[in-house]
GROMACS .gro file of C-alpha atoms in nm:
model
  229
    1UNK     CA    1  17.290  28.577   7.429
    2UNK     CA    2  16.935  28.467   7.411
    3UNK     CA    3  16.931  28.489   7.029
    4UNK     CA    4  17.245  28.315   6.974
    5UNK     CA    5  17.123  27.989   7.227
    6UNK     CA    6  16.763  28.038   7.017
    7UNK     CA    7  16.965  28.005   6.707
    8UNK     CA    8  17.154  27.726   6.797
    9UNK     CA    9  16.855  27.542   6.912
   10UNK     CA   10  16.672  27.552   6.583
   11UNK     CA   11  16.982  27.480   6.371
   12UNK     CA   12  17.052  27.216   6.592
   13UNK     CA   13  16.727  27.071   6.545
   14UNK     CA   14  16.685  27.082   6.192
   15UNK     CA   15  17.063  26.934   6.211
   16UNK     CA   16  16.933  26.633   6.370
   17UNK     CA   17  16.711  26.544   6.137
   18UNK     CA   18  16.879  26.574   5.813
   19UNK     CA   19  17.170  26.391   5.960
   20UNK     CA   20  16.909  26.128   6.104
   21UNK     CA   21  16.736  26.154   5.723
   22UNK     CA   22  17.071  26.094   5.592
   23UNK     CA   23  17.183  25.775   5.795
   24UNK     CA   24  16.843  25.606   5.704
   25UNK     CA   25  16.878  25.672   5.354
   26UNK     CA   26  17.232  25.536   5.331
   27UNK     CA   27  17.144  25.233   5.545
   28UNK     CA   28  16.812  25.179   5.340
   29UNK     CA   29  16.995  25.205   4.985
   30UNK     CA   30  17.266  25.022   5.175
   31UNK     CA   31  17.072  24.714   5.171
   32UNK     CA   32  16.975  24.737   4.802
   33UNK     CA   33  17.287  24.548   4.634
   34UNK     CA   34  17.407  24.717   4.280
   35UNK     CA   35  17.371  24.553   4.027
   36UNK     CA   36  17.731  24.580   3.846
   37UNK     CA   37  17.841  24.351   4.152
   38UNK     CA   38  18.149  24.615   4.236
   39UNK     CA   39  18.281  24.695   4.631
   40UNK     CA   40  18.330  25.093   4.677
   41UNK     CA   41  18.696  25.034   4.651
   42UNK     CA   42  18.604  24.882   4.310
   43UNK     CA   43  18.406  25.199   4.185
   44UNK     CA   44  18.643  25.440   4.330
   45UNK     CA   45  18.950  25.267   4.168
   46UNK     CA   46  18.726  25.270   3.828
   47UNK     CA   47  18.633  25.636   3.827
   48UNK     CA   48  18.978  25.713   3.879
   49UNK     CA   49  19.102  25.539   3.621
   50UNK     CA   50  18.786  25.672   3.404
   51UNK     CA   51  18.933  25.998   3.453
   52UNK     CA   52  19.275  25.927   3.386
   53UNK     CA   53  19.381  25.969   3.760
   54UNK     CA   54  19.673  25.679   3.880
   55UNK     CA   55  19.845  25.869   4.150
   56UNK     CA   56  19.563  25.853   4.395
   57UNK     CA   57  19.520  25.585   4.660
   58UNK     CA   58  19.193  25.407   4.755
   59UNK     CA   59  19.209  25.340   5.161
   60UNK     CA   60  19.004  25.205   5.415
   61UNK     CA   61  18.902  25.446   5.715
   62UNK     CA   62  18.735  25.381   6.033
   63UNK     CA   63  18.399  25.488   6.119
   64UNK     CA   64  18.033  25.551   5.953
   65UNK     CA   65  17.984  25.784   5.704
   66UNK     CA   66  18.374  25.897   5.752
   67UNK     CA   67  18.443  25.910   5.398
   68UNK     CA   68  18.741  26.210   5.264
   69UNK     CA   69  18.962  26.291   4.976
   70UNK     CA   70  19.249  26.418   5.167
   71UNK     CA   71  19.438  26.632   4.898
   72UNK     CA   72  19.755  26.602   5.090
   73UNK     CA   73  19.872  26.265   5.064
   74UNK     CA   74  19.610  26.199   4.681
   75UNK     CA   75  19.383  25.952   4.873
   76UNK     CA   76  19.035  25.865   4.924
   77UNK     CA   77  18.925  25.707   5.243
   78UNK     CA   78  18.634  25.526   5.269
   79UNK     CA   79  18.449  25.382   5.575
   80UNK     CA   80  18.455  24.966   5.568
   81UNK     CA   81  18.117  24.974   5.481
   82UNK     CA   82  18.159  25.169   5.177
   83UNK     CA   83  18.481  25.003   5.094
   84UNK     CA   84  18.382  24.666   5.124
   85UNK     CA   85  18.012  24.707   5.038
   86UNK     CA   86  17.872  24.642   4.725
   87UNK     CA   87  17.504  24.826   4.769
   88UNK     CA   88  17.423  25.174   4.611
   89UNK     CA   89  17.502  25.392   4.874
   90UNK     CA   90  17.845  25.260   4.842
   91UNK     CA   91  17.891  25.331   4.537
   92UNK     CA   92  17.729  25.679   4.496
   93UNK     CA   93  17.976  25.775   4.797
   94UNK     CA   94  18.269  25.626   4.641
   95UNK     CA   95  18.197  25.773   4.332
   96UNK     CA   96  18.138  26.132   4.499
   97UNK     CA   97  18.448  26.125   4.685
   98UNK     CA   98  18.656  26.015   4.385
   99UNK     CA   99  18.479  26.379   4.258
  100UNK     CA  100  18.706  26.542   4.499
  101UNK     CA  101  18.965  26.370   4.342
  102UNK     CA  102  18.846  26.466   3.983
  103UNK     CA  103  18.806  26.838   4.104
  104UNK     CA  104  19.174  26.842   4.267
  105UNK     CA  105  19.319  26.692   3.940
  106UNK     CA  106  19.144  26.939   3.731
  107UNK     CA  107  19.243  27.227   3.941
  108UNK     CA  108  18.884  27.323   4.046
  109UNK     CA  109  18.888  27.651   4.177
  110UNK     CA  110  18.670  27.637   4.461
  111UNK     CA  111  18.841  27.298   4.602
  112UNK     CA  112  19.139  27.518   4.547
  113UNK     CA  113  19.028  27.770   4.704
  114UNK     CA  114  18.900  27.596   5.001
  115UNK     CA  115  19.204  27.433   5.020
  116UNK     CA  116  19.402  27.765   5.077
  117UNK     CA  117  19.129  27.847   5.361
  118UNK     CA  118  19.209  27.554   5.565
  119UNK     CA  119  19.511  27.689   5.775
  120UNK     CA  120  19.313  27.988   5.871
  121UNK     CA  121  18.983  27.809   5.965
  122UNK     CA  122  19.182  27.586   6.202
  123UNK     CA  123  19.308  27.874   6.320
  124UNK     CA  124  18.981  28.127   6.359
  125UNK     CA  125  18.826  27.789   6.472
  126UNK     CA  126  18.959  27.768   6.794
  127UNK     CA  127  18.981  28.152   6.894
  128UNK     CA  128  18.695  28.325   6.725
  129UNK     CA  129  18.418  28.214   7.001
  130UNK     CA  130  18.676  28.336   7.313
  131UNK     CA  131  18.758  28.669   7.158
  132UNK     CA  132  18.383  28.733   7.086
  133UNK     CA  133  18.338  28.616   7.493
  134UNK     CA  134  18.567  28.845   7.552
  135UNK     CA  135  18.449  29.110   7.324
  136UNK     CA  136  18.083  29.087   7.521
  137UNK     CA  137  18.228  29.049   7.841
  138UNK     CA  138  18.152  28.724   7.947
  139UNK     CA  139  18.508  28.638   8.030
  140UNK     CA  140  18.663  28.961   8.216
  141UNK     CA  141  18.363  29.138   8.293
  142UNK     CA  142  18.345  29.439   8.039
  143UNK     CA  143  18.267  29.442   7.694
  144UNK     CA  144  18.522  29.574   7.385
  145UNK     CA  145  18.366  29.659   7.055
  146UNK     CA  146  18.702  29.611   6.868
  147UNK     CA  147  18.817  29.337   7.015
  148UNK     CA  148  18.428  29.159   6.924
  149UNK     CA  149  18.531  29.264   6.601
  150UNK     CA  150  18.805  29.064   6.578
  151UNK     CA  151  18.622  28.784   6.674
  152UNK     CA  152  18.368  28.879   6.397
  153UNK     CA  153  18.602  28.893   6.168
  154UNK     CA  154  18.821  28.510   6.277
  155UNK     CA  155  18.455  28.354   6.327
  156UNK     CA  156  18.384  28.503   5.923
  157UNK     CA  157  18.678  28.323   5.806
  158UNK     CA  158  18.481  27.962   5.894
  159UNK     CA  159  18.148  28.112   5.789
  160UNK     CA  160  18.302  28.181   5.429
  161UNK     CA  161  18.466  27.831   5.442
  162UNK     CA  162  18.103  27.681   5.544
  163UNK     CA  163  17.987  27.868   5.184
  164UNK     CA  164  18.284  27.773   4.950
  165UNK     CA  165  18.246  27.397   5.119
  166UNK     CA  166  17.868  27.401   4.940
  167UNK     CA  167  17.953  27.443   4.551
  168UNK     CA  168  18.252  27.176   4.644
  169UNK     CA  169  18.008  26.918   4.759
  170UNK     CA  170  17.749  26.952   4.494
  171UNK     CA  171  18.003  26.987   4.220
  172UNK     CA  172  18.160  26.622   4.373
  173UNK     CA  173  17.819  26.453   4.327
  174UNK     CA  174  17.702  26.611   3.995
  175UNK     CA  175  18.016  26.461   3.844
  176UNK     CA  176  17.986  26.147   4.081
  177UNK     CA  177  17.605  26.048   3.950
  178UNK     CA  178  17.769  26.179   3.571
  179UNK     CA  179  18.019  25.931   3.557
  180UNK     CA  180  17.772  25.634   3.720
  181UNK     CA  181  17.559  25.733   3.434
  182UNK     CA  182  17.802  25.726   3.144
  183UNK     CA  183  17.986  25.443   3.261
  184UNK     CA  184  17.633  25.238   3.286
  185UNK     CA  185  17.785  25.159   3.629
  186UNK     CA  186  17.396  25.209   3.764
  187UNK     CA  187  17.061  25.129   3.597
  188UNK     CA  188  16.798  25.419   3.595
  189UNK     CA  189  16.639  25.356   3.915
  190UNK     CA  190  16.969  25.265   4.054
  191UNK     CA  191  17.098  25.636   3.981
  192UNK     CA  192  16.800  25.757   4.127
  193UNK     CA  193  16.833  25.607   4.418
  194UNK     CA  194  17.207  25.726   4.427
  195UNK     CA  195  17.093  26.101   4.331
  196UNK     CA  196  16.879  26.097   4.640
  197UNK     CA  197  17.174  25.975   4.903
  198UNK     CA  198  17.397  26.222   4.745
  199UNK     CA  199  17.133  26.467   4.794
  200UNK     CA  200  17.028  26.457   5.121
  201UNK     CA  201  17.436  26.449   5.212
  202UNK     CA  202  17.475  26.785   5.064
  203UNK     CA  203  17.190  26.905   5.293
  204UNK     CA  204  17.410  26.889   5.575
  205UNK     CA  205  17.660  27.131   5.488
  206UNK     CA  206  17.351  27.324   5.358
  207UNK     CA  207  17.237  27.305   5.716
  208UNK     CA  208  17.603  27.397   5.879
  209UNK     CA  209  17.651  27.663   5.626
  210UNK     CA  210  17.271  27.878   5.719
  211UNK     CA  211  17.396  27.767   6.102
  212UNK     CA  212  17.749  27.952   6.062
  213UNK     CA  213  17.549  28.225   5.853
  214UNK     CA  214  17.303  28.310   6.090
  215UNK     CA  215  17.511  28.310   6.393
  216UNK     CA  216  17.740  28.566   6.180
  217UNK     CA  217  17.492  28.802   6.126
  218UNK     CA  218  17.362  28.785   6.508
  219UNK     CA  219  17.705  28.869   6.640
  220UNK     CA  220  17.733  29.180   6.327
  221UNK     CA  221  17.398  29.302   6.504
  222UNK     CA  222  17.519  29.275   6.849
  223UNK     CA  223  17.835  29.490   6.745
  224UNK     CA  224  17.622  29.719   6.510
  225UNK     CA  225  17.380  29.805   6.852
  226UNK     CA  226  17.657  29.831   7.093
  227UNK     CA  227  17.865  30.060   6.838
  228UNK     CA  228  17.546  30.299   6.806
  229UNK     CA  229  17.509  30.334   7.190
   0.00000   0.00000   0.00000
C-alpha cells in the first residue's frame, strides 16, 4: 500500500494548493466591485431570464465557496457572499452556476449523464474502499482477487463520475463568461478577471479527477500482479 499512501500524498499536495490558489483568487477579485453594480442573486436571476429559464429558484446557502445547481428541486444556491456580493467573483460564480441551469434546461448530455451516475456513486462511494480492504486482506487476513475486483469495478464507477464531472464544469463557465460577455454585464478586464476565477475552479476537479484516475490504475496493477502469480 506504499504506492497508494505515495499517491495520495502528492495529489493531496497539489490539492492544497489549487484549492489555496483558488480561495485567494476569489477573495482577491472579491474585493474588486463590478462595475454593473448587480448582487450574485441579481446576475443569476438575469442569466436565467437571458436564457429564457423562469422555473428555477435563486437561494441563499451557507458556507464559502458552497455554491450548486441542484437539478432536483431547479435551484441555484449560492454562498451569502456570492449572493449578496456585488464584486467579480460573485458574479462569474453566479453566472457559472446558472450554466448548470442552462445545461439542465437544454438537456446537456453530459449533465444528463452525470445525473444518472449519481445513485451509483453514492453507492460505490461508501463500499468500494472496504471491498478492495477486503480484497487485499487488510480486513480478514487473506486476500481475494475477485472480490478486489469488485471493488475495482464500484471504486470505477466514481472515477468515471470524477471524468464526466470535468466537461460539465468547463462547459458551465464557457457559457457563464459567454453570456457576461454578450450581455456587457463585465468590461474587458472585468471578464478577464472572471475567466481566471472560473479557471482555476475547474482545476480542482481537474486535480480530483487525475487523483481518482491514478489511484484506479494502482489498484488495476495490484490485481493484474496478484492475478499473474
Amino acid at each position: 500500500m506504499i504506492g497508494y499512501y505515495l499517491i495520495a500524498g502528492i495529489m493531496f499536495l497539489v490539492g492544497m494548493a489549487v484549492s489555496s490558489r483558488l480561495k485567494s483568487k476569489f477573495r482577491e477579485y472579491g474585493e474588486i466591485p463590478l462595475a454593473a453594480g448587480l448582487s450574485g442573486k441579481e446576475v443569476a436571476e438575469k442569466m436565467l431570464r437571458d436564457n429564457g429559464i423562469y422555473d428555477v429558484q435563486v437561494t441563499s446557502a451557507e458556507g464559502f465557496l458552497s455554491d450548486h445547481y441542484n437539478p432536483m428541486d431547479k435551484t441555484v444556491n449560492l454562498s451569502p457572499d456570492v449572493y449578496e456580493g456585488r464584486s467579480i467573483s460573485s458574479a462569474a460564480v453566479a453566472a457559472h452556476e446558472c450554466g448548470h441551469a442552462v445545461q439542465h434546461a437544454t438537456a446537456y448530455s453530459m449533465l444528463m449523464l452525470r445525473s444518472r451516475l449519481v445513485p451509483m456513486v453514492q453507492v460505490s462511494s461508501q463500499l468500494s474502499q472496504w471491498v478492495i480492504l477486503a480484497g487485499l486482506g487488510f480486513l480478514f487476513g487473506r486476500g481475494n482477487q475477485y472480490i478486489l475486483l469488485a471493488g475495482i469495478v464500484l471504486f470505477s464507477i466514481s472515477t468515471l463520475f470524477s471524468l464526466i464531472t470535468l466537461p460539465v464544469e468547463y462547459d458551465a463557465s464557457a457559457r457563464a463568461l459567454r453570456w457576461m460577455e454578450t450581455s456587457h454585464l463585465t468590461t474587458n478586464s472585468e471578464h478577464d478577471k472572471a475567466k481566471d476565477a472560473l479557471k482555476w475552479a475547474a482545476r480542482t476537479y481537474v486535480v480530483a479527477a487525475i487523483s481518482s484516475l491514478a489511484t484506479l490504475l494502482y489498484y488495476i496493477l495490484i490485481f493484474m500482479n496478484r492475478r499473474d502469480d
